[in-house]
Amino acid sequence: MAMTPEQRRVLDLALPMLRQDLDVYRCLPVLIAENLLSDDDIDVLVAEPVRSLRVIKFIRILQQRGSRAYDVFLNILRQLEGASHLADHITELHESLILEANPLPPPRTVNITVSGYDAHNDGDVMLTIFIIVL
């Protein structure tokens, strides 16, 4: 399955932080073991001497590998020492994109009025309940 447009967009939005903090080489063993990178991909990444450009190439390759690559990459970041903040950042970006695409409706108030007879006090009783619906 192809990487979703939202997943690709999230990785694009995360690029500035990834360019600063991601060590691509630490991600490679798992991605190779999961058959998500080819030998040609590895050659392209190893041949890039500039770290920030290597990260960009890495993300572009990853975006072509599908949703599973996105999930595996996120799990790698969660498990790598010193990289969990990257996973958190990507997760927050993803959640904010979902909220932008599906905004919550404004809350509304529902009034419920119940009336009846109170036998103990020998009289009518009216109860009004206000419910805020999100």
N, CA, C and O atoms as a Tinker XYZ file with bonds, in Angstrom:
   536  protein
     1  N      0.839000   -1.179000    0.000000    73     2
     2  CA     0.000000    0.000000    0.000000    64     1     3
     3  C      0.886000    1.245000    0.000000    63     2     4     5
     4  O      1.882000    1.302000    0.721000    81     3
     5  N      0.532000    2.213000   -0.788000    73     3     6
     6  CA     1.306000    3.451000   -0.888000    64     5     7
     7  C      1.167000    4.273000    0.391000    63     6     8     9
     8  O      0.171000    4.182000    1.108000    81     7
     9  N      2.196000    5.077000    0.654000    73     7    10
    10  CA     2.131000    5.989000    1.781000    64     9    11
    11  C      1.003000    6.984000    1.495000    63    10    12    13
    12  O      0.869000    7.477000    0.376000    81    11
    13  N      0.209000    7.266000    2.499000    73    11    14
    14  CA    -0.921000    8.168000    2.300000    64    13    15
    15  C     -0.421000    9.595000    2.066000    63    14    16    17
    16  O      0.683000    9.950000    2.477000    81    15
    17  N     -1.241000   10.401000    1.405000    73    15    18
    18  CA    -0.859000   11.807000    1.225000    64    17    19
    19  C     -0.592000   12.500000    2.570000    63    18    20    21
    20  O      0.302000   13.340000    2.664000    81    19
    21  N     -1.359000   12.152000    3.604000    73    19    22
    22  CA    -1.152000   12.747000    4.924000    64    21    23
    23  C      0.212000   12.357000    5.490000    63    22    24    25
    24  O      0.922000   13.196000    6.045000    81    23
    25  N      0.575000   11.087000    5.348000    73    23    26
    26  CA     1.873000   10.634000    5.845000    64    25    27
    27  C      3.016000   11.333000    5.113000    63    26    28    29
    28  O      3.988000   11.763000    5.733000    81    27
    29  N      2.892000   11.443000    3.790000    73    27    30
    30  CA     3.927000   12.151000    3.020000    64    29    31
    31  C      4.017000   13.602000    3.452000    63    30    32    33
    32  O      5.113000   14.143000    3.601000    81    31
    33  N      2.864000   14.239000    3.654000    73    31    34
    34  CA     2.836000   15.645000    4.074000    64    33    35
    35  C      3.464000   15.818000    5.457000    63    34    36    37
    36  O      4.202000   16.776000    5.689000    81    35
    37  N      3.175000   14.902000    6.365000    73    35    38
    38  CA     3.740000   14.969000    7.714000    64    37    39
    39  C      5.262000   14.893000    7.647000    63    38    40    41
    40  O      5.952000   15.658000    8.321000    81    39
    41  N      5.785000   13.982000    6.845000    73    39    42
    42  CA     7.239000   13.869000    6.727000    64    41    43
    43  C      7.841000   15.125000    6.108000    63    42    44    45
    44  O      8.935000   15.543000    6.488000    81    43
    45  N      7.135000   15.725000    5.159000    73    43    46
    46  CA     7.607000   16.996000    4.592000    64    45    47
    47  C      7.642000   18.086000    5.663000    63    46    48    49
    48  O      8.608000   18.842000    5.754000    81    47
    49  N      6.589000   18.161000    6.466000    73    47    50
    50  CA     6.528000   19.166000    7.528000    64    49    51
    51  C      7.576000   18.920000    8.612000    63    50    52    53
    52  O      8.055000   19.861000    9.245000    81    51
    53  N      7.925000   17.667000    8.819000    73    51    54
    54  CA     8.907000   17.314000    9.848000    64    53    55
    55  C     10.349000   17.492000    9.374000    63    54    56    57
    56  O     11.279000   17.431000   10.179000    81    55
    57  N     10.537000   17.711000    8.083000    73    55    58
    58  CA    11.896000   17.800000    7.528000    64    57    59
    59  C     12.821000   18.782000    8.249000    63    58    60    61
    60  O     13.972000   18.427000    8.507000    81    59
    61  N     12.384000   19.987000    8.585000    73    59    62
    62  CA    13.316000   20.891000    9.268000    64    61    63
    63  C     13.911000   20.295000   10.549000    63    62    64    65
    64  O     15.116000   20.398000   10.780000    81    63
    65  N     13.080000   19.681000   11.367000    73    63    66
    66  CA    13.597000   19.073000   12.598000    64    65    67
    67  C     14.400000   17.813000   12.284000    63    66    68    69
    68  O     15.436000   17.569000   12.902000    81    67
    69  N     13.928000   17.017000   11.333000    73    67    70
    70  CA    14.655000   15.805000   10.967000    64    69    71
    71  C     16.045000   16.158000   10.424000    63    70    72    73
    72  O     17.021000   15.476000   10.735000    81    71
    73  N     16.136000   17.209000    9.622000    73    71    74
    74  CA    17.439000   17.621000    9.073000    64    73    75
    75  C     18.420000   17.980000   10.185000    63    74    76    77
    76  O     19.625000   17.772000   10.045000    81    75
    77  N     17.910000   18.512000   11.277000    73    75    78
    78  CA    18.778000   18.893000   12.393000    64    77    79
    79  C     19.179000   17.700000   13.262000    63    78    80    81
    80  O     20.332000   17.591000   13.681000    81    79
    81  N     18.229000   16.812000   13.529000    73    79    82
    82  CA    18.425000   15.826000   14.596000    64    81    83
    83  C     18.511000   14.366000   14.169000    63    82    84    85
    84  O     18.921000   13.528000   14.972000    81    83
    85  N     18.144000   14.037000   12.956000    73    83    86
    86  CA    18.088000   12.626000   12.559000    64    85    87
    87  C     19.446000   12.123000   12.082000    63    86    88    89
    88  O     20.106000   12.744000   11.249000    81    87
    89  N     19.840000   10.985000   12.630000    73    87    90
    90  CA    21.017000   10.275000   12.141000    64    89    91
    91  C     20.510000    9.103000   11.295000    63    90    92    93
    92  O     20.112000    8.064000   11.822000    81    91
    93  N     20.532000    9.292000    9.990000    73    91    94
    94  CA    19.991000    8.308000    9.047000    64    93    95
    95  C     20.639000    6.942000    9.260000    63    94    96    97
    96  O     19.959000    5.917000    9.204000    81    95
    97  N     21.931000    6.924000    9.501000    73    95    98
    98  CA    22.650000    5.654000    9.625000    64    97    99
    99  C     22.105000    4.779000   10.748000    63    98   100   101
   100  O     22.161000    3.552000   10.662000    81    99
   101  N     21.583000    5.395000   11.787000    73    99   102
   102  CA    21.031000    4.615000   12.906000    64   101   103
   103  C     19.703000    3.947000   12.547000    63   102   104   105
   104  O     19.286000    2.998000   13.212000    81   103
   105  N     19.044000    4.435000   11.506000    73   103   106
   106  CA    17.759000    3.873000   11.068000    64   105   107
   107  C     17.930000    2.717000   10.078000    63   106   108   109
   108  O     17.045000    1.873000    9.942000    81   107
   109  N     19.056000    2.688000    9.402000    73   107   110
   110  CA    19.230000    1.752000    8.286000    64   109   111
   111  C     19.113000    0.269000    8.654000    63   110   112   113
   112  O     18.445000   -0.467000    7.927000    81   111
   113  N     19.728000   -0.208000    9.746000    73   111   114
   114  CA    19.661000   -1.662000   10.003000    64   113   115
   115  C     18.242000   -2.222000   10.053000    63   114   116   117
   116  O     17.972000   -3.283000    9.490000    81   115
   117  N     17.340000   -1.517000   10.723000    73   115   118
   118  CA    15.958000   -2.016000   10.832000    64   117   119
   119  C     15.260000   -1.940000    9.481000    63   118   120   121
   120  O     14.556000   -2.871000    9.090000    81   119
   121  N     15.453000   -0.839000    8.771000    73   119   122
   122  CA    14.797000   -0.686000    7.469000    64   121   123
   123  C     15.308000   -1.718000    6.463000    63   122   124   125
   124  O     14.546000   -2.193000    5.620000    81   123
   125  N     16.581000   -2.062000    6.548000    73   123   126
   126  CA    17.131000   -3.113000    5.688000    64   125   127
   127  C     16.531000   -4.465000    6.086000    63   126   128   129
   128  O     16.118000   -5.245000    5.228000    81   127
   129  N     16.489000   -4.734000    7.389000    73   127   130
   130  CA    15.932000   -6.001000    7.881000    64   129   131
   131  C     14.463000   -6.149000    7.498000    63   130   132   133
   132  O     13.989000   -7.261000    7.264000    81   131
   133  N     13.748000   -5.039000    7.436000    73   131   134
   134  CA    12.331000   -5.058000    7.077000    64   133   135
   135  C     12.106000   -5.010000    5.566000    63   134   136   137
   136  O     10.969000   -4.906000    5.107000    81   135
   137  N     13.196000   -5.087000    4.795000    73   135   138
   138  CA    13.115000   -5.058000    3.328000    64   137   139
   139  C     12.488000   -3.775000    2.787000    63   138   140   141
   140  O     11.774000   -3.803000    1.785000    81   139
   141  N     12.754000   -2.670000    3.444000    73   139   142
   142  CA    12.180000   -1.399000    3.025000    64   141   143
   143  C     13.180000   -0.522000    2.274000    63   142   144   145
   144  O     12.805000    0.506000    1.711000    81   143
   145  N     14.433000   -0.921000    2.266000    73   143   146
   146  CA    15.459000   -0.205000    1.511000    64   145   147
   147  C     16.209000   -1.185000    0.627000    63   146   148   149
   148  O     16.510000   -2.306000    1.038000    81   147
   149  N     16.506000   -0.754000   -0.588000    73   147   150
   150  CA    17.271000   -1.588000   -1.518000    64   149   151
   151  C     18.757000   -1.259000   -1.396000    63   150   152   153
   152  O     19.133000   -0.289000   -0.737000    81   151
   153  N     19.590000   -2.064000   -2.030000    73   151   154
   154  CA    21.025000   -1.785000   -2.058000    64   153   155
   155  C     21.297000   -0.449000   -2.744000    63   154   156   157
   156  O     22.181000    0.301000   -2.330000    81   155
   157  N     20.535000   -0.160000   -3.786000    73   155   158
   158  CA    20.688000    1.130000   -4.475000    64   157   159
   159  C     20.345000    2.298000   -3.548000    63   158   160   161
   160  O     21.015000    3.331000   -3.568000    81   159
   161  N     19.304000    2.128000   -2.741000    73   159   162
   162  CA    18.940000    3.172000   -1.778000    64   161   163
   163  C     20.086000    3.427000   -0.804000    63   162   164   165
   164  O     20.430000    4.574000   -0.520000    81   163
   165  N     20.663000    2.359000   -0.304000    73   163   166
   166  CA    21.780000    2.472000    0.649000    64   165   167
   167  C     22.943000    3.193000   -0.012000    63   166   168   169
   168  O     23.555000    4.073000    0.591000    81   167
   169  N     23.252000    2.820000   -1.259000    73   167   170
   170  CA    24.355000    3.458000   -1.984000    64   169   171
   171  C     24.133000    4.954000   -2.125000    63   170   172   173
   172  O     25.063000    5.742000   -1.957000    81   171
   173  N     22.897000    5.350000   -2.434000    73   171   174
   174  CA    22.571000    6.774000   -2.585000    64   173   175
   175  C     22.791000    7.509000   -1.261000    63   174   176   177
   176  O     23.356000    8.602000   -1.234000    81   175
   177  N     22.347000    6.908000   -0.184000    73   175   178
   178  CA    22.458000    7.560000    1.121000    64   177   179
   179  C     23.900000    7.640000    1.612000    63   178   180   181
   180  O     24.331000    8.670000    2.130000    81   179
   181  N     24.636000    6.556000    1.446000    73   179   182
   182  CA    26.032000    6.528000    1.901000    64   181   183
   183  C     26.894000    7.475000    1.074000    63   182   184   185
   184  O     27.860000    8.045000    1.582000    81   183
   185  N     26.551000    7.642000   -0.184000    73   183   186
   186  CA    27.339000    8.502000   -1.076000    64   185   187
   187  C     27.135000    9.986000   -0.795000    63   186   188   189
   188  O     27.935000   10.808000   -1.242000    81   187
   189  N     26.076000   10.348000   -0.060000    73   187   190
   190  CA    25.808000   11.766000    0.222000    64   189   191
   191  C     26.626000   12.217000    1.432000    63   190   192   193
   192  O     26.366000   11.774000    2.551000    81   191
   193  N     27.618000   13.100000    1.219000    73   191   194
   194  CA    28.479000   13.509000    2.323000    64   193   195
   195  C     27.849000   14.541000    3.264000    63   194   196   197
   196  O     28.280000   14.669000    4.410000    81   195
   197  N     26.846000   15.269000    2.801000    73   195   198
   198  CA    26.228000   16.317000    3.624000    64   197   199
   199  C     25.039000   15.716000    4.375000    63   198   200   201
   200  O     24.082000   15.232000    3.771000    81   199
   201  N     25.122000   15.757000    5.696000    73   199   202
   202  CA    24.123000   15.098000    6.533000    64   201   203
   203  C     22.706000   15.589000    6.254000    63   202   204   205
   204  O     21.799000   14.769000    6.108000    81   203
   205  N     22.488000   16.896000    6.177000    73   203   206
   206  CA    21.127000   17.406000    5.974000    64   205   207
   207  C     20.566000   16.986000    4.614000    63   206   208   209
   208  O     19.367000   16.735000    4.489000    81   207
   209  N     21.422000   16.911000    3.603000    73   207   210
   210  CA    20.975000   16.439000    2.285000    64   209   211
   211  C     20.704000   14.936000    2.309000    63   210   212   213
   212  O     19.810000   14.450000    1.616000    81   211
   213  N     21.475000   14.207000    3.102000    73   211   214
   214  CA    21.251000   12.765000    3.260000    64   213   215
   215  C     19.879000   12.517000    3.875000    63   214   216   217
   216  O     19.169000   11.595000    3.473000    81   215
   217  N     19.510000   13.342000    4.850000    73   215   218
   218  CA    18.192000   13.200000    5.496000    64   217   219
   219  C     17.084000   13.447000    4.476000    63   218   220   221
   220  O     16.100000   12.708000    4.433000    81   219
   221  N     17.241000   14.482000    3.658000    73   219   222
   222  CA    16.225000   14.777000    2.635000    64   221   223
   223  C     16.089000   13.600000    1.670000    63   222   224   225
   224  O     14.975000   13.181000    1.354000    81   223
   225  N     17.208000   13.071000    1.206000    73   223   226
   226  CA    17.159000   11.922000    0.289000    64   225   227
   227  C     16.523000   10.715000    0.966000    63   226   228   229
   228  O     15.740000    9.989000    0.353000    81   227
   229  N     16.865000   10.509000    2.231000    73   227   230
   230  CA    16.312000    9.402000    2.997000    64   229   231
   231  C     14.787000    9.510000    3.093000    63   230   232   233
   232  O     14.076000    8.530000    2.869000    81   231
   233  N     14.293000   10.698000    3.425000    73   231   234
   234  CA    12.838000   10.897000    3.549000    64   233   235
   235  C     12.157000   10.702000    2.200000    63   234   236   237
   236  O     11.082000   10.105000    2.135000    81   235
   237  N     12.754000   11.188000    1.139000    73   235   238
   238  CA    12.167000   11.004000   -0.205000    64   237   239
   239  C     12.095000    9.515000   -0.569000    63   238   240   241
   240  O     11.099000    9.062000   -1.133000    81   239
   241  N     13.128000    8.772000   -0.252000    73   239   242
   242  CA    13.111000    7.321000   -0.502000    64   241   243
   243  C     12.020000    6.672000    0.339000    63   242   244   245
   244  O     11.242000    5.861000   -0.163000    81   243
   245  N     11.964000    7.031000    1.618000    73   243   246
   246  CA    10.975000    6.453000    2.527000    64   245   247
   247  C      9.551000    6.731000    2.047000    63   246   248   249
   248  O      8.680000    5.868000    2.152000    81   247
   249  N      9.315000    7.927000    1.523000    73   247   250
   250  CA     7.972000    8.286000    1.060000    64   249   251
   251  C      7.512000    7.424000   -0.119000    63   250   252   253
   252  O      6.315000    7.336000   -0.395000    81   251
   253  N      8.440000    6.804000   -0.796000    73   251   254
   254  CA     8.092000    5.926000   -1.918000    64   253   255
   255  C      7.855000    4.487000   -1.480000    63   254   256   257
   256  O      7.484000    3.644000   -2.298000    81   255
   257  N      8.063000    4.202000   -0.219000    73   255   258
   258  CA     7.995000    2.820000    0.257000    64   257   259
   259  C      6.676000    2.435000    0.897000    63   258   260   261
   260  O      6.497000    1.269000    1.250000    81   259
   261  N      5.760000    3.349000    1.061000    73   259   262
   262  CA     4.438000    2.983000    1.546000    64   261   263
   263  C      4.204000    3.214000    3.027000    63   262   264   265
   264  O      5.093000    3.638000    3.766000    81   263
   265  N      2.976000    2.921000    3.435000    73   263   266
   266  CA     2.536000    3.156000    4.809000    64   265   267
   267  C      3.305000    2.322000    5.819000    63   266   268   269
   268  O      3.568000    2.776000    6.933000    81   267
   269  N      3.660000    1.122000    5.441000    73   267   270
   270  CA     4.425000    0.278000    6.366000    64   269   271
   271  C      5.763000    0.925000    6.695000    63   270   272   273
   272  O      6.220000    0.859000    7.836000    81   271
   273  N      6.397000    1.552000    5.702000    73   271   274
   274  CA     7.676000    2.235000    5.929000    64   273   275
   275  C      7.495000    3.383000    6.920000    63   274   276   277
   276  O      8.347000    3.609000    7.779000    81   275
   277  N      6.397000    4.097000    6.798000    73   275   278
   278  CA     6.097000    5.194000    7.726000    64   277   279
   279  C      5.999000    4.656000    9.154000    63   278   280   281
   280  O      6.599000    5.206000   10.077000    81   279
   281  N      5.237000    3.578000    9.322000    73   279   282
   282  CA     5.038000    2.995000   10.652000    64   281   283
   283  C      6.343000    2.451000   11.224000    63   282   284   285
   284  O      6.639000    2.654000   12.402000    81   283
   285  N      7.119000    1.764000   10.398000    73   283   286
   286  CA     8.398000    1.209000   10.854000    64   285   287
   287  C      9.335000    2.351000   11.254000    63   286   288   289
   288  O      9.995000    2.280000   12.290000    81   287
   289  N      9.393000    3.395000   10.440000    73   287   290
   290  CA    10.242000    4.546000   10.732000    64   289   291
   291  C      9.851000    5.189000   12.060000    63   290   292   293
   292  O     10.720000    5.515000   12.869000    81   291
   293  N      8.565000    5.373000   12.286000    73   291   294
   294  CA     8.093000    5.954000   13.540000    64   293   295
   295  C      8.482000    5.081000   14.733000    63   294   296   297
   296  O      8.890000    5.596000   15.775000    81   295
   297  N      8.359000    3.771000   14.584000    73   295   298
   298  CA     8.760000    2.854000   15.657000    64   297   299
   299  C     10.262000    2.907000   15.905000    63   298   300   301
   300  O     10.702000    2.840000   17.053000    81   299
   301  N     11.051000    3.026000   14.842000    73   299   302
   302  CA    12.496000    3.162000   14.996000    64   301   303
   303  C     12.804000    4.401000   15.831000    63   302   304   305
   304  O     13.601000    4.341000   16.768000    81   303
   305  N     12.178000    5.512000   15.494000    73   303   306
   306  CA    12.430000    6.756000   16.222000    64   305   307
   307  C     12.034000    6.635000   17.692000    63   306   308   309
   308  O     12.706000    7.181000   18.566000    81   307
   309  N     10.954000    5.927000   17.958000    73   307   310
   310  CA    10.515000    5.750000   19.354000    64   309   311
   311  C     11.525000    4.923000   20.151000    63   310   312   313
   312  O     11.700000    5.130000   21.352000    81   311
   313  N     12.182000    3.991000   19.472000    73   311   314
   314  CA    13.096000    3.086000   20.173000    64   313   315
   315  C     14.537000    3.588000   20.235000    63   314   316   317
   316  O     15.296000    3.197000   21.122000    81   315
   317  N     14.912000    4.450000   19.298000    73   315   318
   318  CA    16.283000    4.954000   19.285000    64   317   319
   319  C     16.502000    5.929000   20.433000    63   318   320   321
   320  O     15.703000    6.839000   20.654000    81   319
   321  N     17.577000    5.727000   21.146000    73   319   322
   322  CA    17.922000    6.648000   22.223000    64   321   323
   323  C     18.168000    8.047000   21.640000    63   322   324   325
   324  O     18.933000    8.211000   20.690000    81   323
   325  N     17.520000    9.026000   22.216000    73   323   326
   326  CA    17.695000   10.404000   21.777000    64   325   327
   327  C     16.878000   10.794000   20.561000    63   326   328   329
   328  O     17.055000   11.892000   20.032000    81   327
   329  N     15.982000    9.920000   20.102000    73   327   330
   330  CA    15.194000   10.243000   18.907000    64   329   331
   331  C     13.689000   10.230000   19.169000    63   330   332   333
   332  O     12.903000   10.480000   18.255000    81   331
   333  N     13.289000    9.950000   20.378000    73   331   334
   334  CA    11.845000    9.868000   20.656000    64   333   335
   335  C     11.157000   11.222000   20.445000    63   334   336   337
   336  O      9.969000   11.262000   20.125000    81   335
   337  N     11.887000   12.325000   20.620000    73   335   338
   338  CA    11.279000   13.640000   20.381000    64   337   339
   339  C     10.902000   13.802000   18.904000    63   338   340   341
   340  O      9.958000   14.524000   18.582000    81   339
   341  N     11.628000   13.141000   18.017000    73   339   342
   342  CA    11.287000   13.180000   16.592000    64   341   343
   343  C      9.986000   12.419000   16.336000    63   342   344   345
   344  O      9.133000   12.873000   15.572000    81   343
   345  N      9.840000   11.256000   16.980000    73   343   346
   346  CA     8.600000   10.484000   16.857000    64   345   347
   347  C      7.423000   11.286000   17.406000    63   346   348   349
   348  O      6.346000   11.303000   16.810000    81   347
   349  N      7.631000   11.949000   18.542000    73   347   350
   350  CA     6.569000   12.768000   19.131000    64   349   351
   351  C      6.185000   13.914000   18.196000    63   350   352   353
   352  O      5.003000   14.206000   18.015000    81   351
   353  N      7.176000   14.551000   17.612000    73   351   354
   354  CA     6.928000   15.663000   16.693000    64   353   355
   355  C      6.127000   15.198000   15.472000    63   354   356   357
   356  O      5.172000   15.857000   15.063000    81   355
   357  N      6.516000   14.076000   14.904000    73   355   358
   358  CA     5.811000   13.529000   13.735000    64   357   359
   359  C      4.375000   13.162000   14.108000    63   358   360   361
   360  O      3.445000   13.437000   13.350000    81   359
   361  N      4.197000   12.548000   15.263000    73   359   362
   362  CA     2.858000   12.178000   15.725000    64   361   363
   363  C      1.984000   13.415000   15.921000    63   362   364   365
   364  O      0.819000   13.421000   15.525000    81   363
   365  N      2.540000   14.460000   16.527000    73   363   366
   366  CA     1.780000   15.701000   16.723000    64   365   367
   367  C      1.405000   16.342000   15.387000    63   366   368   369
   368  O      0.289000   16.833000   15.220000    81   367
   369  N      2.339000   16.333000   14.445000    73   367   370
   370  CA     2.041000   16.879000   13.119000    64   369   371
   371  C      0.908000   16.101000   12.455000    63   370   372   373
   372  O      0.003000   16.685000   11.859000    81   371
   373  N      0.972000   14.776000   12.568000    73   371   374
   374  CA    -0.068000   13.934000   11.970000    64   373   375
   375  C     -1.427000   14.233000   12.597000    63   374   376   377
   376  O     -2.426000   14.368000   11.890000    81   375
   377  N     -1.461000   14.335000   13.917000    73   375   378
   378  CA    -2.722000   14.616000   14.611000    64   377   379
   379  C     -3.267000   15.988000   14.225000    63   378   380   381
   380  O     -4.476000   16.147000   14.056000    81   379
   381  N     -2.385000   16.981000   14.085000    73   379   382
   382  CA    -2.859000   18.314000   13.715000    64   381   383
   383  C     -3.394000   18.338000   12.281000    63   382   384   385
   384  O     -4.347000   19.060000   11.987000    81   383
   385  N     -2.787000   17.555000   11.390000    73   383   386
   386  CA    -3.313000   17.472000   10.023000    64   385   387
   387  C     -4.685000   16.825000   10.004000    63   386   388   389
   388  O     -5.565000   17.248000    9.255000    81   387
   389  N     -4.871000   15.805000   10.821000    73   387   390
   390  CA    -6.174000   15.137000   10.901000    64   389   391
   391  C     -7.221000   16.110000   11.431000    63   390   392   393
   392  O     -8.339000   16.155000   10.918000    81   391
   393  N     -6.866000   16.896000   12.463000    73   391   394
   394  CA    -7.814000   17.868000   13.011000    64   393   395
   395  C     -8.138000   18.965000   12.006000    63   394   396   397
   396  O     -9.280000   19.417000   11.929000    81   395
   397  N     -7.144000   19.394000   11.239000    73   395   398
   398  CA    -7.399000   20.404000   10.208000    64   397   399
   399  C     -8.376000   19.874000    9.160000    63   398   400   401
   400  O     -9.258000   20.601000    8.701000    81   399
   401  N     -8.218000   18.621000    8.790000    73   399   402
   402  CA    -9.073000   18.022000    7.766000    64   401   403
   403  C    -10.468000   17.717000    8.302000    63   402   404   405
   404  O    -11.438000   17.705000    7.544000    81   403
   405  N    -10.569000   17.472000    9.600000    73   403   406
   406  CA   -11.844000   17.102000   10.225000    64   405   407
   407  C    -12.068000   17.928000   11.484000    63   406   408   409
   408  O    -11.981000   17.394000   12.589000    81   407
   409  N    -12.357000   19.225000   11.340000    73   407   410
   410  CA   -12.527000   20.056000   12.533000    64   409   411
   411  C    -13.731000   19.606000   13.352000    63   410   412   413
   412  O    -14.722000   19.104000   12.822000    81   411
   413  N    -13.612000   19.802000   14.653000    73   411   414
   414  CA   -14.724000   19.456000   15.542000    64   413   415
   415  C    -15.833000   20.488000   15.382000    63   414   416   417
   416  O    -15.558000   21.680000   15.248000    81   415
   417  N    -17.078000   20.036000   15.396000    73   415   418
   418  CA   -18.180000   21.004000   15.331000    64   417   419
   419  C    -18.229000   21.792000   16.640000    63   418   420   421
   420  O    -17.754000   21.313000   17.669000    81   419
   421  N    -18.795000   22.987000   16.605000    73   419   422
   422  CA   -18.883000   23.761000   17.848000    64   421   423
   423  C    -19.792000   23.048000   18.852000    63   422   424   425
   424  O    -20.757000   22.393000   18.459000    81   423
   425  N    -19.490000   23.173000   20.127000    73   423   426
   426  CA   -20.353000   22.516000   21.129000    64   425   427
   427  C    -21.740000   23.168000   21.139000    63   426   428   429
   428  O    -21.892000   24.350000   20.830000    81   427
   429  N    -22.720000   22.385000   21.495000    73   427   430
   430  CA   -24.074000   22.924000   21.594000    64   429   431
   431  C    -24.696000   22.445000   22.899000    63   430   432   433
   432  O    -24.299000   21.419000   23.451000    81   431
   433  N    -25.661000   23.192000   23.376000    73   431   434
   434  CA   -26.320000   22.874000   24.641000    64   433   435
   435  C    -27.690000   22.268000   24.350000    63   434   436   437
   436  O    -28.450000   22.769000   23.521000    81   435
   437  N    -27.979000   21.191000   25.044000    73   435   438
   438  CA   -29.285000   20.544000   24.936000    64   437   439
   439  C    -29.957000   20.659000   26.300000    63   438   440   441
   440  O    -29.384000   20.274000   27.320000    81   439
   441  N    -31.162000   21.185000   26.306000    73   439   442
   442  CA   -31.936000   21.300000   27.549000    64   441   443
   443  C    -32.961000   20.171000   27.590000    63   442   444   445
   444  O    -33.690000   19.937000   26.626000    81   443
   445  N    -33.000000   19.487000   28.709000    73   443   446
   446  CA   -33.990000   18.429000   28.903000    64   445   447
   447  C    -34.790000   18.783000   30.152000    63   446   448   449
   448  O    -34.228000   18.977000   31.230000    81   447
   449  N    -36.080000   18.863000   29.997000    73   447   450
   450  CA   -36.941000   19.190000   31.126000    64   449   451
   451  C    -37.849000   17.997000   31.398000    63   450   452   453
   452  O    -38.518000   17.473000   30.506000    81   451
   453  N    -37.844000   17.593000   32.648000    73   451   454
   454  CA   -38.667000   16.460000   33.061000    64   453   455
   455  C    -39.584000   16.968000   34.176000    63   454   456   457
   456  O    -39.128000   17.616000   35.118000    81   455
   457  N    -40.850000   16.676000   34.061000    73   455   458
   458  CA   -41.766000   17.072000   35.135000    64   457   459
   459  C    -42.521000   15.832000   35.606000    63   458   460   461
   460  O    -42.699000   14.867000   34.863000    81   459
   461  N    -42.944000   15.887000   36.819000    73   459   462
   462  CA   -43.664000   14.752000   37.381000    64   461   463
   463  C    -44.283000   15.111000   38.714000    63   462   464   465
   464  O    -44.293000   16.272000   39.121000    81   463
   465  N    -44.791000   14.117000   39.375000    73   463   466
   466  CA   -45.443000   14.320000   40.670000    64   465   467
   467  C    -44.594000   13.673000   41.744000    63   466   468   469
   468  O    -44.177000   12.522000   41.617000    81   467
   469  N    -44.339000   14.435000   42.818000    73   467   470
   470  CA   -43.565000   13.928000   43.951000    64   469   471
   471  C    -44.549000   13.557000   45.051000    63   470   472   473
   472  O    -45.111000   14.431000   45.711000    81   471
   473  N    -44.756000   12.250000   45.248000    73   471   474
   474  CA   -45.731000   11.771000   46.218000    64   473   475
   475  C    -45.309000   12.085000   47.646000    63   474   476   477
   476  O    -46.163000   12.294000   48.508000    81   475
   477  N    -44.011000   12.124000   47.911000    73   475   478
   478  CA   -43.537000   12.386000   49.274000    64   477   479
   479  C    -43.805000   13.824000   49.696000    63   478   480   481
   480  O    -44.083000   14.094000   50.865000    81   479
   481  N    -43.722000   14.736000   48.751000    73   479   482
   482  CA   -43.938000   16.145000   49.076000    64   481   483
   483  C    -45.291000   16.645000   48.589000    63   482   484   485
   484  O    -45.599000   17.831000   48.706000    81   483
   485  N    -46.090000   15.748000   48.048000    73   483   486
   486  CA   -47.430000   16.062000   47.574000    64   485   487
   487  C    -47.436000   17.290000   46.659000    63   486   488   489
   488  O    -48.115000   18.283000   46.918000    81   487
   489  N    -46.647000   17.182000   45.568000    73   487   490
   490  CA   -46.616000   18.306000   44.644000    64   489   491
   491  C    -45.914000   17.965000   43.343000    63   490   492   493
   492  O    -45.267000   16.928000   43.202000    81   491
   493  N    -46.068000   18.863000   42.419000    73   491   494
   494  CA   -45.424000   18.693000   41.127000    64   493   495
   495  C    -43.943000   19.089000   41.234000    63   494   496   497
   496  O    -43.572000   19.980000   41.998000    81   495
   497  N    -43.117000   18.400000   40.449000    73   495   498
   498  CA   -41.675000   18.665000   40.445000    64   497   499
   499  C    -41.241000   18.844000   38.995000    63   498   500   501
   500  O    -41.699000   18.127000   38.106000    81   499
   501  N    -40.353000   19.809000   38.767000    73   499   502
   502  CA   -39.803000   20.008000   37.438000    64   501   503
   503  C    -38.276000   20.023000   37.563000    63   502   504   505
   504  O    -37.717000   20.727000   38.404000    81   503
   505  N    -37.631000   19.252000   36.732000    73   503   506
   506  CA   -36.186000   19.141000   36.728000    64   505   507
   507  C    -35.670000   19.502000   35.342000    63   506   508   509
   508  O    -36.125000   18.939000   34.346000    81   507
   509  N    -34.735000   20.425000   35.269000    73   507   510
   510  CA   -34.146000   20.806000   33.979000    64   509   511
   511  C    -32.674000   20.427000   34.015000    63   510   512   513
   512  O    -31.953000   20.747000   34.961000    81   511
   513  N    -32.244000   19.736000   32.960000    73   511   514
   514  CA   -30.851000   19.300000   32.838000    64   513   515
   515  C    -30.262000   19.980000   31.611000    63   514   516   517
   516  O    -30.870000   19.996000   30.540000    81   515
   517  N    -29.077000   20.535000   31.780000    73   515   518
   518  CA   -28.363000   21.137000   30.656000    64   517   519
   519  C    -27.194000   20.228000   30.305000    63   518   520   521
   520  O    -26.376000   19.899000   31.165000    81   519
   521  N    -27.118000   19.835000   29.071000    73   519   522
   522  CA   -26.042000   18.962000   28.593000    64   521   523
   523  C    -25.287000   19.686000   27.492000    63   522   524   525
   524  O    -25.889000   20.210000   26.555000    81   523
   525  N    -23.992000   19.711000   27.609000    73   523   526
   526  CA   -23.166000   20.285000   26.540000    64   525   527
   527  C    -22.685000   19.136000   25.661000    63   526   528   529
   528  O    -22.006000   18.226000   26.138000    81   527
   529  N    -23.034000   19.180000   24.387000    73   527   530
   530  CA   -22.703000   18.131000   23.445000    64   529   531
   531  C    -21.526000   18.618000   22.594000    63   530   532   533
   532  O    -21.582000   19.685000   21.982000    81   531
   533  N    -20.480000   17.827000   22.571000    73   531   534
   534  CA   -19.307000   18.169000   21.743000    64   533   535
   535  C    -19.403000   17.514000   20.392000    63   534   536
   536  O    -18.512000   17.683000   19.560000    81   535
